XYZ file of C-alpha atoms in Angstrom:
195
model
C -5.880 8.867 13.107
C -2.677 10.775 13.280
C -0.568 11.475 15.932
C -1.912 15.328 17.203
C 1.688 16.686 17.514
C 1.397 16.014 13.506
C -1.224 20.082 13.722
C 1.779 21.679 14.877
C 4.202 20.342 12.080
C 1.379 20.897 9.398
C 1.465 24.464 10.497
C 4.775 24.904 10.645
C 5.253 24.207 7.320
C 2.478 26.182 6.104
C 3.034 29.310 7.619
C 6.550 29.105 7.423
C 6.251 31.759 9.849
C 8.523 33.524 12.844
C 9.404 31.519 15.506
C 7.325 33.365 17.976
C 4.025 31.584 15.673
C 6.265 28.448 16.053
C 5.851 29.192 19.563
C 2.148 29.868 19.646
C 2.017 26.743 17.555
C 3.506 24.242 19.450
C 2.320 26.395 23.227
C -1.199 25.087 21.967
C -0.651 21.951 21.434
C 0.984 21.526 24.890
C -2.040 22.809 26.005
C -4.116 21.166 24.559
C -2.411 17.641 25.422
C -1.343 18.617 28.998
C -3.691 20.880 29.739
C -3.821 24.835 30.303
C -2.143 26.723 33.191
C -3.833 26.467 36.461
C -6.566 23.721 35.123
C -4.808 20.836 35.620
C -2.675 19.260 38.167
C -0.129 20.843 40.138
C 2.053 17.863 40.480
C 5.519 19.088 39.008
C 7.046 16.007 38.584
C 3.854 14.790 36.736
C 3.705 17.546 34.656
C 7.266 17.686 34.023
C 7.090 13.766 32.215
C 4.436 15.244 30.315
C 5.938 17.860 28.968
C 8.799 15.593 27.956
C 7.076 13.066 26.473
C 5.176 15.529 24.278
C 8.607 17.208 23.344
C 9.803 14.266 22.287
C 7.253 12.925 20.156
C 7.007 16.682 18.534
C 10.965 16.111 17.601
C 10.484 12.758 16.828
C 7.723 13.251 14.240
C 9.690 16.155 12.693
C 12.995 13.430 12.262
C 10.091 10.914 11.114
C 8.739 13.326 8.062
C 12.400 14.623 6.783
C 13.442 11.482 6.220
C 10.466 10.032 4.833
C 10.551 13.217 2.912
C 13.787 12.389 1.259
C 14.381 9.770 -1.352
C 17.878 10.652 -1.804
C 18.570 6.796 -0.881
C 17.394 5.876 -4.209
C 20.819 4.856 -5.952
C 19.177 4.178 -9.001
C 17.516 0.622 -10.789
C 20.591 -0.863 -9.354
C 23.203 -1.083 -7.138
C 26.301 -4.132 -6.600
C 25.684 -6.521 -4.346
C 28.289 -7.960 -2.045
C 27.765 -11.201 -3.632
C 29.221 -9.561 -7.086
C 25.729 -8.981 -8.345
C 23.094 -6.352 -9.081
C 20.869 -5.452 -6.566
C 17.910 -4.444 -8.382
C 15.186 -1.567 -6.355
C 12.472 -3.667 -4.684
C 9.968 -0.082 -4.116
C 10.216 1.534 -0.309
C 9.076 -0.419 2.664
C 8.588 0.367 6.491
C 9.674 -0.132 9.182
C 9.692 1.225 12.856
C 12.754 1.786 14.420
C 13.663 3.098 18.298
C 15.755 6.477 18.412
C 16.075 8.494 21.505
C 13.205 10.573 21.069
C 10.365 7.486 20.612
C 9.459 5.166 17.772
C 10.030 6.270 14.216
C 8.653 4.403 11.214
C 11.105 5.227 8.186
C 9.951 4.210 4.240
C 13.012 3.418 2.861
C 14.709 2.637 -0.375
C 14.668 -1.501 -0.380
C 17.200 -3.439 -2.957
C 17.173 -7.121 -3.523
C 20.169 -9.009 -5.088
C 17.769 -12.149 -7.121
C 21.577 -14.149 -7.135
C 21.966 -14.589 -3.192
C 18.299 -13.095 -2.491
C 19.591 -10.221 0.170
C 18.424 -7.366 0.726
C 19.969 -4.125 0.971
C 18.587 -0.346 2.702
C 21.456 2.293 1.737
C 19.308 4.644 4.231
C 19.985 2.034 7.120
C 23.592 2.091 7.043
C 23.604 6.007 6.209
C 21.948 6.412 9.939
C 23.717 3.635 11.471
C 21.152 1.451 11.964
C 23.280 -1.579 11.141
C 21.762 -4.662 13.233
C 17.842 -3.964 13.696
C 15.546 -1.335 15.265
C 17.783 0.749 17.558
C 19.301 4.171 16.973
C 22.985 4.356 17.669
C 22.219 6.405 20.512
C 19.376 3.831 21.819
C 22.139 1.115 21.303
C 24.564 3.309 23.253
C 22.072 3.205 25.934
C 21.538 -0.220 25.864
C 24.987 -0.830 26.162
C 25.966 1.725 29.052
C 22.876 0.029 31.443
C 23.109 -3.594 30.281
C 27.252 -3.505 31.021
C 26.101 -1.747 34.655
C 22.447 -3.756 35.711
C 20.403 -7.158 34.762
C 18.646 -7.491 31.454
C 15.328 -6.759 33.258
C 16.780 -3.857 36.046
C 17.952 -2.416 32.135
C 14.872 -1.704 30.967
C 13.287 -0.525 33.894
C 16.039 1.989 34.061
C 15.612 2.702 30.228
C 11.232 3.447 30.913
C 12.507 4.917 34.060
C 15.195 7.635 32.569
C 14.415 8.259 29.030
C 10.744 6.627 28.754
C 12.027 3.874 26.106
C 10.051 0.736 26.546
C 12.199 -2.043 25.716
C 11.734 -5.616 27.069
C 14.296 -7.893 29.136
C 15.030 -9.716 25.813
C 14.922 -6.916 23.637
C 17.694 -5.732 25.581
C 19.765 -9.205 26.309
C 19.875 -9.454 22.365
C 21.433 -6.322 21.819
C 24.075 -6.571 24.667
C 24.889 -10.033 23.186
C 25.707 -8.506 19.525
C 27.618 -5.225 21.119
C 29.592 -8.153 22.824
C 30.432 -9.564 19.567
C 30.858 -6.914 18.268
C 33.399 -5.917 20.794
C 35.135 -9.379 20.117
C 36.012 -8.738 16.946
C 36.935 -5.377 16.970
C 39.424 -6.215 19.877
C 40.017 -10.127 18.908
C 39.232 -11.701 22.774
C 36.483 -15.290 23.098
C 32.680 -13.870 23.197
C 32.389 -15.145 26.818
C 35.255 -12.965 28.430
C 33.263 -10.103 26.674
C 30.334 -9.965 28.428
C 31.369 -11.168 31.813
């Protein structure tokens, strides 16, 4: 069943109205999830996470259909390959990536050099998802609490302040390639990078 956040979207686009039915729109479905004014809990700080968790998911679901809306990473039957190649287009595939605002799951273009049998998503590298799941400004995160806390203190902080659910490993993984990554940008041995 989809997400209910996905009404207020479908609406959206088919009115194409003002923003104060934009308003009505998306007042309704915060409503409807959270509940009306004065029927539901007084608890501010409560209320307050659910308002933001709703937000997000709205925005994130909007970011979700644009991009699956546009194909523009289609570079044609083929592209070069690093290996000298052609990368020939493999069809679009999934897969759900972390941003800031919640889980996203992008189709995008897929192209697979048969020479050294890589595969290549032009979309991937267009929104800087380089080295799996995260959003740049999820990795950012990641690095900012990992460099300050534990692996496991990390992602309490990350549920905690931004409602991200990432596990203790999840987050030791990434740390570990921003370390590298570090290395090489500014030539110094892996361990005196992430001590």
């Amino acid at each position: 069943c989809p997400h209910p956040t996905n009404r207020i979207l479908r609406g959206w686009r088919k009115k194409r109205g003002t923003s104060s039915e934009v308003h009505a729109l998306i007042t309704a479905e915060f409503d409807q999830l959270i509940g009306k004014p004065g029927g539901g809990t007084n608890d501010f700080s409560a209320l307050e996470l659910d308002c933001r968790t709703v937000s997000l998911r709205i925005a994130a679901v909007a970011i979700e259909r644009r991009l699956n809306d546009d194909h523009s990473d289609y570079l044609g039957p083929t592209i070069p390959c690093s290996c000298g190649h052609q990368a020939r287009y493999d069809g679009r595939l999934e897969k759900t990536f972390i941003t800031v605002l919640g889980p996203i799951i992008l189709r995008r273009a897929h192209y697979l050099c048969a020479e050294c049998e890589r595969g290549r998503f032009p979309r991937d590298h267009e929104l800087g998802f380089l080295d799996g799941a995260l959003s740049p400004g999820v990795s950012r995160m990641v690095g900012v609490v990992a460099a300050s806390v534990s692996f496991a203190e990390s992602a309490e902080l990350l549920l905690e302040l931004s409602g991200l659910s990432l596990n203790a490993k999840q987050i030791e993984r990434h740390a570990e390639a921003l370390g590298r990554d570090i290395e090489v940008a500014i030539e110094i041995p892996f361990e005196e990078a992430v001590h």
